[in-house]
Amino acid sequence: MLLGFTHALVAGLLMGFVYSLIASGLSLIFGVMNIVNFAHGEFLMLGMFAAYWCSVLLGLDPLVSIVIAVPVMFLIGVVVYKVIIRRVLKGNRISQILVTFGLSVFVANLALLLWSPNYRLVERNLSFAMGNVKLLGIHVGIPEIIASVGSIVIFAIMYYITHFTKTGRAIQATAIDPEGAQIVGINIQHVYTITFGLGVACVGAAGVLLATFYYIFPYVGSFFAMIAFATVALGGFGSIEGSFVAGILIGIIEALGGFFIGPAVKYAIVFIVYMIVIVLRPGTGLFGW
């Protein structure tokens, strides 16, 4: 019983860090641009396929391919913003939702057309990054440990960029008061472009890390997008710190719910907790204000 509980707790904690990174990109985009990106899960899927194709075509391990995938995902985010998102930013909320939802359907079906619905796994080349280790009396997969540590490191880099650099201060000023930021000379279109690129790069990095131990297929992003939306709402819309903590909580709730009640209902438990928090603290979540 104790070993089972410990295993569930550790597994939930490790997965929670990955959820946190996925949600932080979504939260950053919403917090600065006030737009809900329904295509967020599909960008995660593209990150996973980037790791897969780097493995197949270039023979790279996903941990190495991340240095290629993240800049590529950033550029994809920049292009998507300039070609699509920028045109609906001043539109009403329904237009924004329909555009990002349509983008998610298009990207998922394009992946289905190009790569088929088959499930794939990446080939691992780095021997030290495979297998498992004994921790607290239980066996834990090394890919899961690396993915969680990688998620923490990438979140820390993103947090540093958004809080301690000149660009980050411009992002924060734009998030607080776009008109005021524009008056003092900040190019908010440039800030929005960087922000959307950063958000997509974060979720792309999460996709690469996830690809080290999770199946890859065109609709894989849908599930993680649902978890990301629940995480952002739980942590407080626009709060990347709140999203980080909420992601860890969701990972633990999911794992312990599956352990104590049953694996079949673990996601139902997550969304019940999510709905309770939303009812009690609508719009702010646990850590918003």
Coordinates of C-alpha atoms in Angstrom, one line a residue:
M1 CA 0.0 0.0 0.0
L2 CA 2.7 2.4 1.0
L3 CA 4.9 1.6 -2.0
G4 CA 1.9 2.0 -4.3
F5 CA 1.0 5.3 -2.8
T6 CA 4.6 6.5 -3.1
H7 CA 4.8 5.4 -6.7
A8 CA 1.5 7.2 -7.6
L9 CA 2.7 10.4 -5.8
V10 CA 6.1 10.4 -7.6
A11 CA 4.5 9.6 -10.9
G12 CA 2.0 12.4 -10.4
L13 CA 4.6 14.9 -9.4
L14 CA 6.8 14.1 -12.5
M15 CA 3.9 14.3 -14.9
G16 CA 2.7 17.5 -13.1
F17 CA 5.9 19.3 -14.1
V18 CA 5.2 18.5 -17.7
Y19 CA 1.6 19.7 -17.4
S20 CA 3.0 22.9 -15.8
L21 CA 5.2 23.7 -18.8
I22 CA 2.4 22.9 -21.3
A23 CA 0.0 25.3 -19.4
S24 CA 2.6 28.1 -18.9
G25 CA 2.7 28.8 -22.6
L26 CA -1.1 29.0 -22.8
S27 CA -1.2 31.2 -19.7
L28 CA 1.5 33.5 -21.1
I29 CA -0.4 34.0 -24.3
F30 CA -3.7 34.6 -22.6
G31 CA -2.2 36.9 -19.9
V32 CA -0.5 39.2 -22.4
M33 CA -2.8 39.0 -25.5
N34 CA -6.2 38.1 -23.8
I35 CA -6.8 35.4 -26.4
V36 CA -7.6 31.8 -25.7
N37 CA -5.5 29.6 -28.1
F38 CA -7.5 26.5 -28.8
A39 CA -4.7 25.3 -31.1
H40 CA -2.3 25.0 -28.2
G41 CA -2.6 21.2 -28.1
E42 CA -1.8 20.9 -31.8
F43 CA 1.4 22.9 -31.2
L44 CA 2.3 20.3 -28.6
M45 CA 1.6 17.6 -31.2
L46 CA 3.9 19.3 -33.7
G47 CA 6.7 19.4 -31.0
M48 CA 6.3 15.6 -30.5
F49 CA 6.4 15.0 -34.3
A50 CA 9.5 17.2 -34.5
A51 CA 11.2 15.0 -32.0
Y52 CA 10.0 11.9 -33.9
W53 CA 11.2 13.1 -37.4
C54 CA 14.5 14.3 -36.0
S55 CA 14.9 10.8 -34.6
V56 CA 14.0 9.0 -37.9
L57 CA 15.6 11.3 -40.5
L58 CA 18.6 12.7 -38.6
G59 CA 19.1 9.9 -36.0
L60 CA 19.0 12.4 -33.1
D61 CA 17.8 11.6 -29.6
P62 CA 14.9 13.8 -28.5
L63 CA 17.0 15.4 -25.9
V64 CA 19.3 16.6 -28.6
S65 CA 16.6 17.4 -31.1
I66 CA 15.1 19.9 -28.6
V67 CA 17.7 22.5 -29.7
I68 CA 16.3 22.3 -33.2
A69 CA 12.6 21.9 -32.3
V70 CA 12.3 24.8 -29.9
P71 CA 13.6 27.5 -32.4
V72 CA 11.5 26.0 -35.2
M73 CA 8.4 26.1 -32.9
F74 CA 9.1 29.7 -32.0
L75 CA 9.2 30.6 -35.7
I76 CA 6.0 28.7 -36.3
G77 CA 4.4 30.7 -33.5
V78 CA 5.7 34.0 -35.0
V79 CA 4.3 33.1 -38.5
V80 CA 0.9 32.0 -37.1
Y81 CA 0.7 35.2 -35.1
K82 CA 1.5 37.4 -38.1
V83 CA -0.6 35.6 -40.6
I84 CA -3.7 34.7 -38.5
I85 CA -3.8 35.8 -34.9
R86 CA -3.0 39.5 -35.5
R87 CA -6.0 39.8 -37.7
V88 CA -8.5 38.8 -35.0
L89 CA -7.0 40.3 -31.9
K90 CA -9.3 43.3 -32.1
G91 CA -12.3 41.2 -33.1
N92 CA -14.8 39.9 -30.6
R93 CA -14.2 36.8 -28.4
I94 CA -16.3 34.5 -30.6
S95 CA -14.2 35.4 -33.7
Q96 CA -11.0 34.6 -31.7
I97 CA -12.4 31.3 -30.5
L98 CA -13.5 30.2 -33.9
V99 CA -10.2 31.1 -35.5
T100 CA -8.0 29.3 -33.0
F101 CA -10.4 26.3 -32.9
G102 CA -10.4 26.2 -36.7
L103 CA -6.6 26.4 -36.7
S104 CA -6.5 23.4 -34.3
V105 CA -8.8 21.3 -36.6
F106 CA -6.7 22.3 -39.6
V107 CA -3.3 21.4 -38.0
A108 CA -4.6 18.1 -36.6
N109 CA -6.1 17.0 -39.9
L110 CA -3.0 18.2 -41.8
A111 CA -0.9 15.9 -39.6
L112 CA -3.4 13.1 -40.2
L113 CA -3.0 13.6 -43.9
L114 CA 0.8 13.8 -43.9
W115 CA 1.7 11.2 -41.2
S116 CA -1.4 8.9 -41.0
P117 CA -3.3 8.1 -37.7
N118 CA -0.6 5.5 -36.7
Y119 CA 0.8 5.6 -33.2
R120 CA 4.6 6.2 -33.1
L121 CA 7.4 6.1 -30.5
V122 CA 10.8 7.8 -30.9
E123 CA 14.0 5.8 -31.0
R124 CA 16.3 6.6 -28.1
N125 CA 20.0 6.9 -28.8
L126 CA 21.3 8.1 -25.5
S127 CA 21.8 5.0 -23.3
F128 CA 21.9 7.0 -20.0
A129 CA 18.4 8.4 -20.8
M130 CA 16.7 5.0 -20.9
G131 CA 15.6 2.4 -18.3
N132 CA 14.6 3.3 -14.7
V133 CA 16.2 4.0 -11.4
K134 CA 15.2 3.0 -7.9
L135 CA 14.0 6.0 -5.9
L136 CA 12.4 5.8 -2.4
G137 CA 12.0 2.1 -2.8
I138 CA 10.2 2.3 -6.2
H139 CA 11.3 2.1 -9.8
V140 CA 10.9 5.4 -11.7
G141 CA 11.4 5.7 -15.5
I142 CA 14.5 7.8 -16.4
P143 CA 12.7 9.5 -19.4
E144 CA 9.9 10.7 -17.0
I145 CA 12.6 12.1 -14.7
I146 CA 14.4 13.9 -17.5
A147 CA 11.1 15.2 -18.9
S148 CA 10.2 16.7 -15.5
V149 CA 13.6 18.2 -14.9
G150 CA 13.7 19.5 -18.5
S151 CA 10.2 21.1 -17.9
I152 CA 11.5 22.9 -14.8
V153 CA 14.6 24.2 -16.6
I154 CA 12.6 25.5 -19.6
F155 CA 10.0 27.1 -17.3
A156 CA 12.8 28.8 -15.4
I157 CA 14.3 30.1 -18.6
M158 CA 10.9 31.4 -19.7
Y159 CA 10.3 32.9 -16.3
Y160 CA 13.7 34.7 -16.5
I161 CA 13.0 36.0 -20.0
T162 CA 9.6 37.4 -19.0
H163 CA 10.6 38.9 -15.6
F164 CA 14.3 39.9 -15.8
T165 CA 15.0 41.0 -19.4
K166 CA 14.1 44.2 -21.2
T167 CA 11.8 42.2 -23.5
G168 CA 10.2 40.6 -20.5
R169 CA 9.5 44.0 -18.9
A170 CA 7.9 45.1 -22.2
I171 CA 5.8 42.0 -22.1
Q172 CA 4.7 42.7 -18.5
A173 CA 3.9 46.3 -19.3
T174 CA 1.8 45.3 -22.3
A175 CA 0.0 42.7 -20.3
I176 CA -0.9 45.2 -17.6
D177 CA -1.8 48.2 -19.8
P178 CA -1.4 47.8 -23.6
E179 CA -2.4 51.5 -24.4
G180 CA -0.1 52.8 -21.7
A181 CA 2.7 50.6 -23.0
Q182 CA 2.2 52.0 -26.5
I183 CA 2.3 55.6 -25.2
V184 CA 5.7 55.1 -23.6
G185 CA 7.1 53.7 -26.9
I186 CA 6.7 50.0 -26.6
N187 CA 5.9 48.3 -29.9
I188 CA 3.0 46.1 -28.7
Q189 CA 2.8 44.3 -32.1
H190 CA 6.4 43.2 -31.6
V191 CA 5.6 42.2 -28.0
Y192 CA 2.6 40.2 -29.1
T193 CA 4.7 38.4 -31.8
I194 CA 7.4 37.5 -29.3
T195 CA 4.8 36.4 -26.7
F196 CA 3.0 34.1 -29.1
G197 CA 6.3 32.7 -30.3
L198 CA 7.4 32.1 -26.7
G199 CA 4.1 30.4 -25.8
V200 CA 4.4 28.1 -28.8
A201 CA 8.1 27.4 -28.1
C202 CA 7.2 26.4 -24.5
V203 CA 4.5 23.9 -25.6
G204 CA 6.7 22.6 -28.4
A205 CA 9.5 21.9 -25.9
A206 CA 7.0 20.1 -23.7
G207 CA 6.0 18.1 -26.7
V208 CA 9.6 17.1 -27.4
L209 CA 10.1 16.0 -23.7
L210 CA 6.8 14.2 -23.7
A211 CA 7.8 12.3 -26.9
T212 CA 10.5 10.5 -24.9
F213 CA 8.0 8.2 -23.2
Y214 CA 4.5 8.9 -24.8
Y215 CA 2.8 7.8 -27.9
I216 CA 2.8 10.2 -30.8
F217 CA -0.3 10.6 -33.1
P218 CA -2.1 13.5 -34.8
Y219 CA -4.8 13.9 -32.1
V220 CA -2.5 13.5 -29.1
G221 CA -2.8 17.3 -28.5
S222 CA -6.5 17.3 -27.8
F223 CA -6.2 15.5 -24.4
F224 CA -3.2 17.6 -23.2
A225 CA -5.0 20.8 -24.4
M226 CA -7.9 19.9 -22.1
I227 CA -5.5 19.4 -19.2
A228 CA -3.8 22.7 -20.0
F229 CA -7.1 24.6 -20.0
A230 CA -8.0 23.1 -16.6
T231 CA -4.5 23.9 -15.3
V232 CA -4.7 27.6 -16.5
A233 CA -8.2 28.0 -15.0
L234 CA -7.1 26.4 -11.8
G235 CA -4.0 28.5 -11.5
G236 CA -5.6 31.7 -12.5
F237 CA -5.9 33.0 -16.0
G238 CA -2.8 34.8 -17.1
S239 CA -0.7 33.7 -14.1
I240 CA 2.2 31.6 -15.3
E241 CA 3.4 31.0 -11.7
G242 CA -0.1 29.9 -10.8
S243 CA -0.2 27.6 -13.9
F244 CA 3.1 26.0 -12.8
V245 CA 1.8 25.2 -9.3
A246 CA -1.6 24.1 -10.7
G247 CA 0.1 21.7 -13.1
I248 CA 1.8 20.0 -10.3
L249 CA -1.4 19.8 -8.3
I250 CA -3.3 18.3 -11.3
G251 CA -0.6 15.7 -11.8
I252 CA -0.8 14.6 -8.2
I253 CA -4.6 14.7 -8.1
E254 CA -4.7 12.6 -11.3
A255 CA -2.2 10.0 -9.9
L256 CA -3.7 9.7 -6.4
G257 CA -7.2 9.7 -7.7
G258 CA -6.3 6.8 -10.0
F259 CA -4.6 5.0 -7.0
F260 CA -7.3 5.4 -4.4
I261 CA -10.4 5.3 -6.6
G262 CA -9.5 3.8 -10.0
P263 CA -7.5 4.6 -13.1
A264 CA -10.8 4.8 -15.2
V265 CA -12.0 7.9 -13.2
K266 CA -8.7 9.7 -12.5
Y267 CA -9.4 12.4 -15.2
A268 CA -13.0 12.8 -14.0
I269 CA -11.6 13.5 -10.5
V270 CA -9.3 16.2 -12.0
F271 CA -12.1 17.9 -13.8
I272 CA -14.4 17.7 -10.7
V273 CA -11.7 19.5 -8.7
Y274 CA -11.3 22.0 -11.5
M275 CA -15.1 22.7 -11.6
I276 CA -15.3 23.1 -7.8
V277 CA -12.4 25.7 -7.9
I278 CA -14.0 27.5 -10.8
V279 CA -17.4 27.7 -9.0
L280 CA -15.8 28.9 -5.8
R281 CA -13.3 31.3 -7.4
P282 CA -14.6 32.1 -10.9
G283 CA -12.1 33.9 -13.1
T284 CA -9.3 33.9 -10.5
G285 CA -8.6 30.2 -9.8
L286 CA -6.5 29.3 -6.8
F287 CA -3.7 31.8 -7.3
G288 CA -5.2 34.6 -9.4
W289 CA -6.6 37.9 -8.1

